[in-house]
XYZ file of C-alpha atoms in Angstrom:
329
model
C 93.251 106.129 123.894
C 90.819 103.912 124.980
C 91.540 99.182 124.724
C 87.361 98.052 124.108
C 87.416 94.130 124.241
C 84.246 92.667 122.562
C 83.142 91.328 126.141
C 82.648 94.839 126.733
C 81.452 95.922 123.552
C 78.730 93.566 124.064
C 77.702 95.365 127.407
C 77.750 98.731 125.978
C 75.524 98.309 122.625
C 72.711 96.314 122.169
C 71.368 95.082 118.588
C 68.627 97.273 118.356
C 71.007 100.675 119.082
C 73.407 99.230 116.571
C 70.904 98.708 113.751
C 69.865 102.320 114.467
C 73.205 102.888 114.021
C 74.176 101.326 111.017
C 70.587 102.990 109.301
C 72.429 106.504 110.206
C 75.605 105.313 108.509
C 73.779 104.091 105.534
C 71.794 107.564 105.203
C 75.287 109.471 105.320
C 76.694 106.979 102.558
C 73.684 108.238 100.131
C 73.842 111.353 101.133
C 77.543 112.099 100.317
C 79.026 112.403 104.599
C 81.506 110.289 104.257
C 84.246 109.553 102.312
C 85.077 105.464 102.124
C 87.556 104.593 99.341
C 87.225 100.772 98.343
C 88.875 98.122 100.787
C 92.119 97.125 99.767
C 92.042 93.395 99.266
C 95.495 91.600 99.864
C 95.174 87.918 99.071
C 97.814 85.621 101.546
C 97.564 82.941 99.072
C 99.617 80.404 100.089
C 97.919 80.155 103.552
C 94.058 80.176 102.085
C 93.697 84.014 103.337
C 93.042 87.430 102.813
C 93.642 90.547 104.345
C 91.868 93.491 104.059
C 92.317 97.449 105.248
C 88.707 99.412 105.049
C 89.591 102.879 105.556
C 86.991 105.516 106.033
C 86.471 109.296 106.972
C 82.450 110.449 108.219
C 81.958 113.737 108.137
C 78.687 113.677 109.274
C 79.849 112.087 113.075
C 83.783 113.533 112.606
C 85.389 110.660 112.983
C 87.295 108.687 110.797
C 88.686 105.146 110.811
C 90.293 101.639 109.531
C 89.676 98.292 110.116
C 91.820 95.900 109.583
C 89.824 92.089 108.964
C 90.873 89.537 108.048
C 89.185 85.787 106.021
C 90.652 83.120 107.269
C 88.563 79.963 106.820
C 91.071 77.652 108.013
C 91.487 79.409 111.149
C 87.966 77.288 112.472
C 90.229 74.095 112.529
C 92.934 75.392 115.420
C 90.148 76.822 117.197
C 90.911 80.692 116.305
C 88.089 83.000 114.367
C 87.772 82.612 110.650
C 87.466 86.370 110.345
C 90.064 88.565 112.858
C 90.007 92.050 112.916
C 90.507 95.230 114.491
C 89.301 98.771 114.338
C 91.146 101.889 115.025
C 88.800 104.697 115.681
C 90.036 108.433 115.074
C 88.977 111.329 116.173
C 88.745 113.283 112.339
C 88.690 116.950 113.933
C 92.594 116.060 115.217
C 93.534 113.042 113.945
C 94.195 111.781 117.122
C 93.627 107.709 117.831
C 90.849 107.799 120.270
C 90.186 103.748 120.550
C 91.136 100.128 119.900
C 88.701 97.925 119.682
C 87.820 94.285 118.675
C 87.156 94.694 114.889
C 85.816 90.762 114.946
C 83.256 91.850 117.198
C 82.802 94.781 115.759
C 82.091 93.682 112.430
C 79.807 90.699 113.585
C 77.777 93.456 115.322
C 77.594 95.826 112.572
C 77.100 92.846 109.336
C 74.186 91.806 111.760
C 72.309 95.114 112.265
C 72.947 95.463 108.473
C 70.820 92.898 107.701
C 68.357 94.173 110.489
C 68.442 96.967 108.814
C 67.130 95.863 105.683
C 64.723 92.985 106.717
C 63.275 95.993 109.170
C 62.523 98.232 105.638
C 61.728 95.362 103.148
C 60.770 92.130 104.984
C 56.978 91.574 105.226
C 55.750 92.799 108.227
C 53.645 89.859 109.443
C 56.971 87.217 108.556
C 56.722 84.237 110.239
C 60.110 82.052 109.414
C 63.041 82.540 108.305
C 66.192 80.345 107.349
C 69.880 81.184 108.055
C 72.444 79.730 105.790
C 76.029 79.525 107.612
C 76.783 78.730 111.541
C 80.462 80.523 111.863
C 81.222 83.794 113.151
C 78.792 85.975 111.458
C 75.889 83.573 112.136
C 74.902 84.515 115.908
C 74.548 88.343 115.246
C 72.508 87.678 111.729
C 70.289 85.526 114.069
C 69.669 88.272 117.009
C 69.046 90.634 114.247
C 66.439 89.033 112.439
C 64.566 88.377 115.712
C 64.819 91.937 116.767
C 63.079 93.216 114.084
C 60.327 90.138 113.223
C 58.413 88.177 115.522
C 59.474 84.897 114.195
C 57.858 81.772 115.017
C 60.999 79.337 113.695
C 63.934 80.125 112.248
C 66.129 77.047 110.440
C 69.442 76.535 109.921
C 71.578 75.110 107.625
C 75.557 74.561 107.389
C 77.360 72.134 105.781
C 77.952 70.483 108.714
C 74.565 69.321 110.247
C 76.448 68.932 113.760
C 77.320 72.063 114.091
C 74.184 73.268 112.562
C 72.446 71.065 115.504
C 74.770 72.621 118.412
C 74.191 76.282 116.869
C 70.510 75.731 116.888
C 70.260 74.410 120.805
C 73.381 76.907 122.058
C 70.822 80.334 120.161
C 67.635 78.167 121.592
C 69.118 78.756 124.882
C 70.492 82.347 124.087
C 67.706 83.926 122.579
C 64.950 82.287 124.721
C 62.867 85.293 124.947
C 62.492 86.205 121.625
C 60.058 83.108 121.670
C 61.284 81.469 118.313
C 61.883 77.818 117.746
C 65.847 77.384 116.376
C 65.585 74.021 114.002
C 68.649 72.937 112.022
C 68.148 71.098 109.278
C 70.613 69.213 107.244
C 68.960 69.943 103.548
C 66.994 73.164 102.834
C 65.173 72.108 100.056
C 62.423 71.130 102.204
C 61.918 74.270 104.321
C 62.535 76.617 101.613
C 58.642 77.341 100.207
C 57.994 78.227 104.011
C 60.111 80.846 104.935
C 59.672 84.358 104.716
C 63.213 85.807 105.341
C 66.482 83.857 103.934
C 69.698 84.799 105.142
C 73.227 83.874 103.645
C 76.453 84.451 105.627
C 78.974 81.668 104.525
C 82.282 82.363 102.772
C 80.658 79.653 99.723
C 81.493 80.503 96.217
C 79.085 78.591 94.478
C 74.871 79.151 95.243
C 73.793 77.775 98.441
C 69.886 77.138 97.802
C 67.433 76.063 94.987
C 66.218 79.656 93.621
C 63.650 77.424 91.930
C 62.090 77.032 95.412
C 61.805 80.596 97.132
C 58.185 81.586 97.166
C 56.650 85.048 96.338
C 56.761 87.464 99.114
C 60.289 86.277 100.398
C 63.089 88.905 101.690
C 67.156 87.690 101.195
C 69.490 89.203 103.090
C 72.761 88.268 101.231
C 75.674 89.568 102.980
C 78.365 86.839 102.563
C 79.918 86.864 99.560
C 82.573 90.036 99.049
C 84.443 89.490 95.987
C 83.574 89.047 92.362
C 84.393 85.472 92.795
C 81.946 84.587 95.527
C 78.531 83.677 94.682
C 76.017 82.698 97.715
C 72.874 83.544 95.729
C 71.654 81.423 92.679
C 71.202 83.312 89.560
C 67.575 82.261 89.007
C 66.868 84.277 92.151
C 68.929 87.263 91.244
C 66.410 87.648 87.771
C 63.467 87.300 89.381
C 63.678 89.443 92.466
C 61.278 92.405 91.861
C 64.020 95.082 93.714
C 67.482 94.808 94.534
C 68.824 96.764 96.976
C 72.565 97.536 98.265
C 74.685 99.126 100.625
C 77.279 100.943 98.177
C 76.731 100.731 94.505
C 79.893 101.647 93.951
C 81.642 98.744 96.053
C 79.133 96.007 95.324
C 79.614 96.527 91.528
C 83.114 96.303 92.283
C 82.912 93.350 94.712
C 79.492 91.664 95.111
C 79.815 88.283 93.052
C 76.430 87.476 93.863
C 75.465 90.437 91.168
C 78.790 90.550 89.177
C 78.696 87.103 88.017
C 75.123 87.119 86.100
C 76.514 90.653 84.884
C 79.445 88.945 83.112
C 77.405 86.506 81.496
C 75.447 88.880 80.137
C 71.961 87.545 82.141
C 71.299 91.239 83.552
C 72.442 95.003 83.575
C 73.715 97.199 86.413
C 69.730 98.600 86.071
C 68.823 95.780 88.183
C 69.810 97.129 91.224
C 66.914 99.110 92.588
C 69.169 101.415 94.914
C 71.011 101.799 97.911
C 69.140 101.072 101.259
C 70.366 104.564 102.634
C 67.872 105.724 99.700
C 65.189 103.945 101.288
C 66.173 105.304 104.805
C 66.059 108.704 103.191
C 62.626 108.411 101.261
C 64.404 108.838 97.907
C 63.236 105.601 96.935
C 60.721 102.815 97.686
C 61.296 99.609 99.206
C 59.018 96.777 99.245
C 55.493 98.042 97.546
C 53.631 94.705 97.586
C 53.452 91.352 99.367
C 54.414 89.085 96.490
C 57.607 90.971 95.643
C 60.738 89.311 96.081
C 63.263 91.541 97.586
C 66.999 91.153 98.158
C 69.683 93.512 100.086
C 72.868 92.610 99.523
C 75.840 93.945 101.301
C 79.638 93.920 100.972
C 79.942 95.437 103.674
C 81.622 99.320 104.216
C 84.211 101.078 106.520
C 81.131 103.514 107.068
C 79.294 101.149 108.961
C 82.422 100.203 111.289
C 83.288 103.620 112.012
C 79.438 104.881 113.077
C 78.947 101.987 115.331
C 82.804 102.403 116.422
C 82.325 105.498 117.916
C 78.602 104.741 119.168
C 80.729 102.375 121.104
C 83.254 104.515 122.007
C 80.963 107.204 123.375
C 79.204 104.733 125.697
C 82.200 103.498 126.991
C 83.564 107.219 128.157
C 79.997 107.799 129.288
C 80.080 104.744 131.484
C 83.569 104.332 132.021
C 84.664 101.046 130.220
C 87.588 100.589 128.525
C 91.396 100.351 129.375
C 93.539 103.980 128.644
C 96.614 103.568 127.256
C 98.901 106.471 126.472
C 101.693 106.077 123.863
């Protein structure tokens, strides 16, 4: 059994081979590969947490999985992730464990290449800017993704805390140098918003976190925060007048996506809304974006497929290039 720490995890797949791989895991969701029963939720109430276990079997790669992550929001103030996890990677053909590895990591890498994923397939192809609501964990791999796939010319970003927003924005200027895009935070959105191309949303926020009202035509939303019926990062407004919704799982964002769940319950749209899964789109089943002024949205729960594709991605690099620690039990 292999020990993969995220330091090298981040040595052994790069952004672009893990959006590949999360487009593979998204194909085997629509086609029927895999079987991923819901996460089960369990809420730690008293200390502002929960704790989930995303279980998952892929038939298609024969391997099969669990991470356990957890949401933590308080954890930011003593300086420990707001989202811990870890994956266990088995090998499906003999049940065997076969690795350990950093499921915070992990799931930063694969949310990330999710939303590659989809701004690849449905943003415009000539974007120019983009904004990126949210500076915690998730917000570094959202960032690397959209720039591997676009060649942006800015990107803002926007947190409720402008000083951190500031000291994300000059820490990715630094980091992503080559890309070539100017990092701007900015401490109100309202002002950018008729500009951008792309929007992003990766905050643990349960009420909207932009003016629908000010989106322009044309713009692609990657909304990939929210995951429970509860949690609402999109405003409604935008929801009704997106031209195609798109999702990872129907089956677990109609279970879990707030974002679409909460106009549902008041009765402001229908489950026909959503357009289709994005694996559709990967397969050719369906069509993604079929004109520049449509407004397009993926949104994403996220799914124990994803984890366990780019898991053992992972895990075959590192026995291919010998990284890792064994450890027999």
């Amino acid at each position: 059994m292999l020990i993969i720490t995220a330091e090298k995890m981040k040595k052994l797949l790069p952004m672009k081979e893990a959006i590949e791989a999360v487009k593979e895991a998204y194909k085997m969701v629509s086609e029927g590969k895999c079987y991923v029963p819901l996460r089960t939720n369990i809420s730690a109430e008293r200390h502002g947490g929960q704790i989930l276990f995303m279980p998952g079997y892929v038939d298609g790669i024969g391997f099969a999985g669990v991470k356990i992550v957890s949401v933590y929001p308080e954890n930011a103030k003593k300086g420990l992730p707001s989202v811990p996890a870890t994956m266990v990677l088995i090998d499906g053909t003999t049940g065997i464990v076969k690795a350990v590895m950093d499921g915070t990591y992990l799931t930063r890498l694969r949310t990330g290449a999710a939303s590659g994923a989809a701004t690849e397939l449905l943003a415009k192809k000539d974007a120019k800017k983009a904004i990126l609501f949210g500076t915690g964990g998730q917000a570094r791999e959202q960032l690397w993704a959209l720039l591997s796939v676009r060649k942006l010319e800015e990107v803002y970003v926007c947190s409720r805390d402008f000083e951190k927003a500031k000291e994300f924005a000059g820490r990715m200027s630094r980091e992503f140098e080559d890309y070539g895009a100017k990092i701007t935070a900015v401490e109100k959105a309202d002002g950018v918003l008729s500009e951008v191309d792309i929007i992003t949303t990766a905050t643990t926020s349960r009420t909207p976190v932009f003016d629908g009202s000010l989106v322009k035509k044309g713009v692609h939303i990657n909304a990939i925060g929210s995951f429970t019926p509860e949690m609402q990062e999109l405003p409604e407004e935008v929801v009704l007048k997106a031209d195609r919704v798109f999702v990872d799982s129907r089956e677990a964002c109609l279970a879990e996506a707030g974002d679409l769940i909460v106009p549902m319950k008041k009765g402001l749209m229908g489950e026909e809304k959503i357009t289709g899964e994005i694996g559709e789109v990967l397969l050719g089943k369906i069509r993604g974006r079929t004109s520049e002024d449509e407004i397009t949205i993926f949104k994403s729960v996220g799914i124990a497929v994803q984890d366990i594709v780019t898991a053992a991605k992972i895990y075959e690099k590192a026995v291919e290039q010998g990284l890792g620690s064994n450890l027999e039990i």
